[in-house]
Coordinates of N, CA and C in Angstrom, one line a residue:
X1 N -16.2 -34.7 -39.4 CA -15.1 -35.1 -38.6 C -15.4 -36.4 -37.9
X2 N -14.7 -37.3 -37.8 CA -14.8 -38.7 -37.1 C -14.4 -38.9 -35.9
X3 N -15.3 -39.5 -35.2 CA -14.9 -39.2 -33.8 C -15.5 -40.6 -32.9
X4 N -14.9 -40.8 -31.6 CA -14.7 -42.3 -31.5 C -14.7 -42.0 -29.9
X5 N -16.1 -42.2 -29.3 CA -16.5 -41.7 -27.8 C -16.5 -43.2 -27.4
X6 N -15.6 -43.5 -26.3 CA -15.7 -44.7 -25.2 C -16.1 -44.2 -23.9
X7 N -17.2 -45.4 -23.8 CA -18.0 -45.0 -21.9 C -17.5 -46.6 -21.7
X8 N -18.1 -46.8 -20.4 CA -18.3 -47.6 -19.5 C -17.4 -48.6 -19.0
X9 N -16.0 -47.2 -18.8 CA -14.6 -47.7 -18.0 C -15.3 -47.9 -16.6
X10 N -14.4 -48.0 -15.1 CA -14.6 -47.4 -14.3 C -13.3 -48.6 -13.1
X11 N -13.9 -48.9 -12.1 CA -13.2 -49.5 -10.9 C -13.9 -50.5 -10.6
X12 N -13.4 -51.9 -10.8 CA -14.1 -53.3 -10.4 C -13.5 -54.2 -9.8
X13 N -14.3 -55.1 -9.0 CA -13.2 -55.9 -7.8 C -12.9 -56.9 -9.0
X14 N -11.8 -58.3 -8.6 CA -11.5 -59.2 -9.6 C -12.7 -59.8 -9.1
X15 N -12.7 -60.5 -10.3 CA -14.1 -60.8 -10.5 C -15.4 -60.5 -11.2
X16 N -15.5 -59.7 -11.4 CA -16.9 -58.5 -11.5 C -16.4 -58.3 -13.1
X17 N -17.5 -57.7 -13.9 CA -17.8 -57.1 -14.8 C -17.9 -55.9 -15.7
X18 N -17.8 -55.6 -16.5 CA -18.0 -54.3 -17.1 C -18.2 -54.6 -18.4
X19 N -18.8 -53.1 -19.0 CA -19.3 -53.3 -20.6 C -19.0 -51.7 -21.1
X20 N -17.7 -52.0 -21.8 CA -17.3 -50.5 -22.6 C -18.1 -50.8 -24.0
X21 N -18.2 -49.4 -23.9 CA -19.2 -49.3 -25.4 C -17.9 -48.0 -26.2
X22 N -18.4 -47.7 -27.5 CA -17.8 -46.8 -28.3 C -18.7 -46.5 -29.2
X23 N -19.0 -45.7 -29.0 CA -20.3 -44.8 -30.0 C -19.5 -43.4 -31.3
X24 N -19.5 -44.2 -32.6 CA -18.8 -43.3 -33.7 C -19.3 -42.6 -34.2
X25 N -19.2 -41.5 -34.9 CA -19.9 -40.0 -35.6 C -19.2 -40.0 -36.3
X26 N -19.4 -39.0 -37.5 CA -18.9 -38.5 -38.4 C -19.3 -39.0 -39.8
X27 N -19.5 -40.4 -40.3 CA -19.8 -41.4 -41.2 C -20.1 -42.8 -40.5
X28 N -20.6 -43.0 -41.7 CA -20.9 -44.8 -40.9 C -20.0 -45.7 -41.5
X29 N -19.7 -46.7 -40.5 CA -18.6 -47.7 -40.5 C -19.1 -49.1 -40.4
X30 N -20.4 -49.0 -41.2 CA -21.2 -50.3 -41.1 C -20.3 -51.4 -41.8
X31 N -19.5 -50.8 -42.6 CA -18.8 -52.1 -43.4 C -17.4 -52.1 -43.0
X32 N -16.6 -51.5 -41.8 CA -15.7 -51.4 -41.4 C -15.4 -52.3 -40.0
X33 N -14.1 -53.2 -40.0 CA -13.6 -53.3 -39.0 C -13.5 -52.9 -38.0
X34 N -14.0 -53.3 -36.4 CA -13.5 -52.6 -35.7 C -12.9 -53.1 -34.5
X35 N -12.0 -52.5 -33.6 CA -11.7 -53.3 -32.5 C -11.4 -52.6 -31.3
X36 N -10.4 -53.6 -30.2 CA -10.4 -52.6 -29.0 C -9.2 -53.2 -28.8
X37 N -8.0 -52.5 -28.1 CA -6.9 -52.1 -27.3 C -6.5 -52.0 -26.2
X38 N -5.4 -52.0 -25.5 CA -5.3 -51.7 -23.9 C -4.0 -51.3 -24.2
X39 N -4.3 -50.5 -23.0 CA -2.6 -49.9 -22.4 C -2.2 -49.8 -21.5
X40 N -1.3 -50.7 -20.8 CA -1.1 -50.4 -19.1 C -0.1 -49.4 -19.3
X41 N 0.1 -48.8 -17.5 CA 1.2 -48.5 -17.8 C 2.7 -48.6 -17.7
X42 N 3.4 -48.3 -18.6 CA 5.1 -48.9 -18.9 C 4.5 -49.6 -20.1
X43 N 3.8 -50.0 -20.5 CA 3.1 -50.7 -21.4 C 3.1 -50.5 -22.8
X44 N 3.4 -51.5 -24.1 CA 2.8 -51.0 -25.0 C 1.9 -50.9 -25.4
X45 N 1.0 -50.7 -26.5 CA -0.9 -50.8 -26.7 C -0.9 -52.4 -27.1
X46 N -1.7 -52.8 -26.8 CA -2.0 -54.2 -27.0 C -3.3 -54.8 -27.7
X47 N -3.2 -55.7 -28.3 CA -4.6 -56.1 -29.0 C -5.7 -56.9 -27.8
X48 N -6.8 -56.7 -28.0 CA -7.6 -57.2 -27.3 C -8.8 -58.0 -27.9
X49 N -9.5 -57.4 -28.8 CA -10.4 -58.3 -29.8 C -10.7 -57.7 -30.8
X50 N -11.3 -58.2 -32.2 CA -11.8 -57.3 -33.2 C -12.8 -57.7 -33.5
X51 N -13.8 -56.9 -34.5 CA -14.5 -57.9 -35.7 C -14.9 -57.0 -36.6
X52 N -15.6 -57.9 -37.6 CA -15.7 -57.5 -39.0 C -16.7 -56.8 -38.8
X53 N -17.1 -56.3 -40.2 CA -18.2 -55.5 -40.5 C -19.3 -56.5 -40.6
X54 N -19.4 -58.1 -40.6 CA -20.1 -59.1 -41.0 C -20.5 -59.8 -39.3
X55 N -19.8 -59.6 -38.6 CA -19.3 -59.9 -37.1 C -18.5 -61.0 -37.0
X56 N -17.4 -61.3 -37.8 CA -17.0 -62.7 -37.6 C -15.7 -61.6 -36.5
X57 N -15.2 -62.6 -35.4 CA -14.3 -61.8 -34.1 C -13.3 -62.8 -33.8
X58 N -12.3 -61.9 -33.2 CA -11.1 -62.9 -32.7 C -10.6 -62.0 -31.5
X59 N -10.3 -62.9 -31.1 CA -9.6 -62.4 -29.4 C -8.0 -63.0 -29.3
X60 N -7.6 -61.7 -28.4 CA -6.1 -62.0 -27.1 C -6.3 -63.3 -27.2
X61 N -5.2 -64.3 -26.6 CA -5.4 -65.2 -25.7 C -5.6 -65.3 -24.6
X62 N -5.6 -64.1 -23.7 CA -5.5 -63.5 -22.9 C -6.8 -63.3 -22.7
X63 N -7.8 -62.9 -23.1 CA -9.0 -62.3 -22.9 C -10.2 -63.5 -23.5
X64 N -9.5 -64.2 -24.3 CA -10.6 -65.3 -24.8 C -11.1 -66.2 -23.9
X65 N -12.9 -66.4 -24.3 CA -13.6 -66.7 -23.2 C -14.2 -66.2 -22.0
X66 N -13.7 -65.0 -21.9 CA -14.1 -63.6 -20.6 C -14.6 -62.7 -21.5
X67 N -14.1 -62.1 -22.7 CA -14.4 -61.4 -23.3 C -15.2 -61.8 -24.6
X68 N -16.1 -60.3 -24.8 CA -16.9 -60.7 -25.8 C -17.2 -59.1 -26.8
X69 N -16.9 -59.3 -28.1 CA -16.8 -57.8 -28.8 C -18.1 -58.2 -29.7
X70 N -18.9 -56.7 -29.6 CA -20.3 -57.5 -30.7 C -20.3 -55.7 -31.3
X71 N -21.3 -55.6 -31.9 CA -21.1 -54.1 -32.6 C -22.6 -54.2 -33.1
X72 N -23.5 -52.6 -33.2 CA -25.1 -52.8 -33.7 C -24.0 -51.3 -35.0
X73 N -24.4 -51.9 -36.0 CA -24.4 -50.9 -36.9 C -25.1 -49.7 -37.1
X74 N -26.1 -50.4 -36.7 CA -27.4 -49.1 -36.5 C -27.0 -47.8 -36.2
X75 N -26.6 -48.3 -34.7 CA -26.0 -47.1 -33.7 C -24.6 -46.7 -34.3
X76 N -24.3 -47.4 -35.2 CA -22.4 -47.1 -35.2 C -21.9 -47.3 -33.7
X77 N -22.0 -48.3 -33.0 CA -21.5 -48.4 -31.8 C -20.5 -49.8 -32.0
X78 N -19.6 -50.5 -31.2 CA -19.1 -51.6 -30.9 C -19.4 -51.8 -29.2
X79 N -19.1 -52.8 -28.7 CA -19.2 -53.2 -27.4 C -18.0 -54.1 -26.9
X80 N -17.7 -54.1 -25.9 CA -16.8 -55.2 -25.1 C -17.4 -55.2 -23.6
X81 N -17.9 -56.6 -23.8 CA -18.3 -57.0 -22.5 C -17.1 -58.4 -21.9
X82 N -16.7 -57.2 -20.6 CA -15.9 -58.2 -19.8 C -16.3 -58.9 -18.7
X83 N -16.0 -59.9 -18.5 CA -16.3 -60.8 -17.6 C -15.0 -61.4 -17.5
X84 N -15.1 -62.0 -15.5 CA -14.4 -62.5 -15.0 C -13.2 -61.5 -15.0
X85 N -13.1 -60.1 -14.7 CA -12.2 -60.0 -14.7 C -11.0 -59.8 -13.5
X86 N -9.8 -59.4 -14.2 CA -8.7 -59.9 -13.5 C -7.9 -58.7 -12.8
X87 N -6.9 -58.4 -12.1 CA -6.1 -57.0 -12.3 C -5.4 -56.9 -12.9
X88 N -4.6 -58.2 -13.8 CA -3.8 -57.8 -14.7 C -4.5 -57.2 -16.5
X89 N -6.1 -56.9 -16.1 CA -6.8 -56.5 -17.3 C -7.0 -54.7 -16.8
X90 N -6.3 -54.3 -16.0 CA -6.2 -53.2 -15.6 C -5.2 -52.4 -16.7
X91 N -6.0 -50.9 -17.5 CA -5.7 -50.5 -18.6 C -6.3 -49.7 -19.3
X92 N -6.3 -48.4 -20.0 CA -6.8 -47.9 -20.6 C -7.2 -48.5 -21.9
X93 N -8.6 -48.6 -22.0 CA -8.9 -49.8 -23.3 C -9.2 -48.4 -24.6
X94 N -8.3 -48.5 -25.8 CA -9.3 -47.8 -26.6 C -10.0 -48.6 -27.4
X95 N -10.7 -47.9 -28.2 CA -11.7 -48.3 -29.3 C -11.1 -48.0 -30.6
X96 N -11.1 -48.9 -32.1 CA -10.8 -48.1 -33.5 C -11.5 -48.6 -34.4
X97 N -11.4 -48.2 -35.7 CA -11.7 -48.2 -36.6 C -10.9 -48.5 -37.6
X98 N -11.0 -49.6 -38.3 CA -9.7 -50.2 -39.4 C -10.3 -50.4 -40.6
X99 N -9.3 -51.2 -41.3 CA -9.3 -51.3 -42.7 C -9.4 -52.3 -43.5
X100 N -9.4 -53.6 -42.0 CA -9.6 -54.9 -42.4 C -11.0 -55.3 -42.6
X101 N -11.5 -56.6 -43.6 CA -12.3 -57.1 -44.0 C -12.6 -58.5 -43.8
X102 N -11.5 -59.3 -42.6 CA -11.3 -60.7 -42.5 C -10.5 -60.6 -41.1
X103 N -10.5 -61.5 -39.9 CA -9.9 -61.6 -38.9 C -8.9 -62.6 -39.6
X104 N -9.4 -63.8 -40.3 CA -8.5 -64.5 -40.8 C -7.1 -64.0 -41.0
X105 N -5.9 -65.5 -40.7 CA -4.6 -64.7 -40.7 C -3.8 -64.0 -39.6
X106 N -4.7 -63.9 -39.0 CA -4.1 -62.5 -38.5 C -4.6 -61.5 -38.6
X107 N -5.4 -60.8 -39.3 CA -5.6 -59.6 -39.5 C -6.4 -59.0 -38.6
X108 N -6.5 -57.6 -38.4 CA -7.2 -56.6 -37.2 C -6.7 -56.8 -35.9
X109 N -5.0 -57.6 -35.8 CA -4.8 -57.1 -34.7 C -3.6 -56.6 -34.5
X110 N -3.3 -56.0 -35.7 CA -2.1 -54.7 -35.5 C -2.5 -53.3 -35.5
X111 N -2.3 -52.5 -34.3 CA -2.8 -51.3 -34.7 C -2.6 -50.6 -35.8
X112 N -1.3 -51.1 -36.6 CA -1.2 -50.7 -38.2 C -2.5 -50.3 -39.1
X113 N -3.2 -51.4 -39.1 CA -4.6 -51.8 -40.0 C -5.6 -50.7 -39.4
X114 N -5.6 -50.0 -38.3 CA -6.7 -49.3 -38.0 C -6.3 -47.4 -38.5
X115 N -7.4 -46.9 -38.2 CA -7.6 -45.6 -39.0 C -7.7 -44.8 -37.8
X116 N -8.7 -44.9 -37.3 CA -9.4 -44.0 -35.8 C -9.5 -44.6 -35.0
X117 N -9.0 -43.8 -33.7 CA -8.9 -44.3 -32.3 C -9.8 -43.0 -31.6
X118 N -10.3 -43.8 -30.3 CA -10.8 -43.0 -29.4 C -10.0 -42.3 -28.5
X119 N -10.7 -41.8 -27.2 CA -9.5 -41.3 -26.3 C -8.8 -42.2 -25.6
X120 N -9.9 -42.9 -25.3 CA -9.7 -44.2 -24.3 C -10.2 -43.8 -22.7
X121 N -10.7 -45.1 -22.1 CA -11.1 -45.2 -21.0 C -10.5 -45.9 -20.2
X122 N -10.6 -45.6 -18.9 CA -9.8 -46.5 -18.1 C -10.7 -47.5 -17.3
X123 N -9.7 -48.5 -17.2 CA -10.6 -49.5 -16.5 C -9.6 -50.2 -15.4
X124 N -10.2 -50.3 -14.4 CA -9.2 -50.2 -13.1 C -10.1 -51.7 -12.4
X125 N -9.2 -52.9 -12.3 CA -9.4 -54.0 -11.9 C -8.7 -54.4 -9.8
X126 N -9.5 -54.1 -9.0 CA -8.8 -54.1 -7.7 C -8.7 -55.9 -7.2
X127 N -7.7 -56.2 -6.5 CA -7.8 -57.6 -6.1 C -8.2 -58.0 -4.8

């Protein structure tokens, strides 16, 4: 069974930092796409960054340059380290698992293209 554990939401002043991780079971996704999401709320889910199984990444506009998505295969983990952040980055971020093989284009940032999602964590930006 595949399963898609996100830590290291929590409450940060603007400004300040955080680093959500997503640790996957079930199979390995060493050659799989993966990315991360947000949801405020009233909100749709929103793209936030992806990358390949190779690490090539693409980010929001929104998030590029503060954010940074890296992934150890080893662990089957991905990462999002945020910096600088804002309160309008205030949001339940999930984690997934897709189907893409190229950011090029466009691709990996419709939740269409992904397979597994986490539960999601929250992350709470105060000003």
């Amino acid at each position: 069974q595949v399963q898609l554990v996100e830590s290291g939401g929590g409450l940060v002043q603007s400004g300040g930092s955080l680093r959500l991780s997503c640790a996957a079971s079930g199979r390995s996704f060493s050659r799989s796409g993966m990315g991360w999401f947000r949801q405020a709320p009233g909100k749709e889910r929103e793209f936030v960054a992806a990358i390949t199984w190779s690490g090539k990444t693409v980010y929001a506009d929104s998030v590029k340059g503060r954010f940074t998505i890296s992934r150890d295969n080893n662990k089957n983990t991905v990462y999002l380290q945020m910096n600088i952040l804002k309160p309008e980055d205030t949001a339940v971020y999930y984690c997934a698992v897709g189907r893409f093989w190229s950011v090029d284009y466009g691709l990996g940032q419709s939740p269409d293209e992904y397979d597994y999602w986490g539960q999601g964590t929250q992350v709470t930006v105060s000003s």
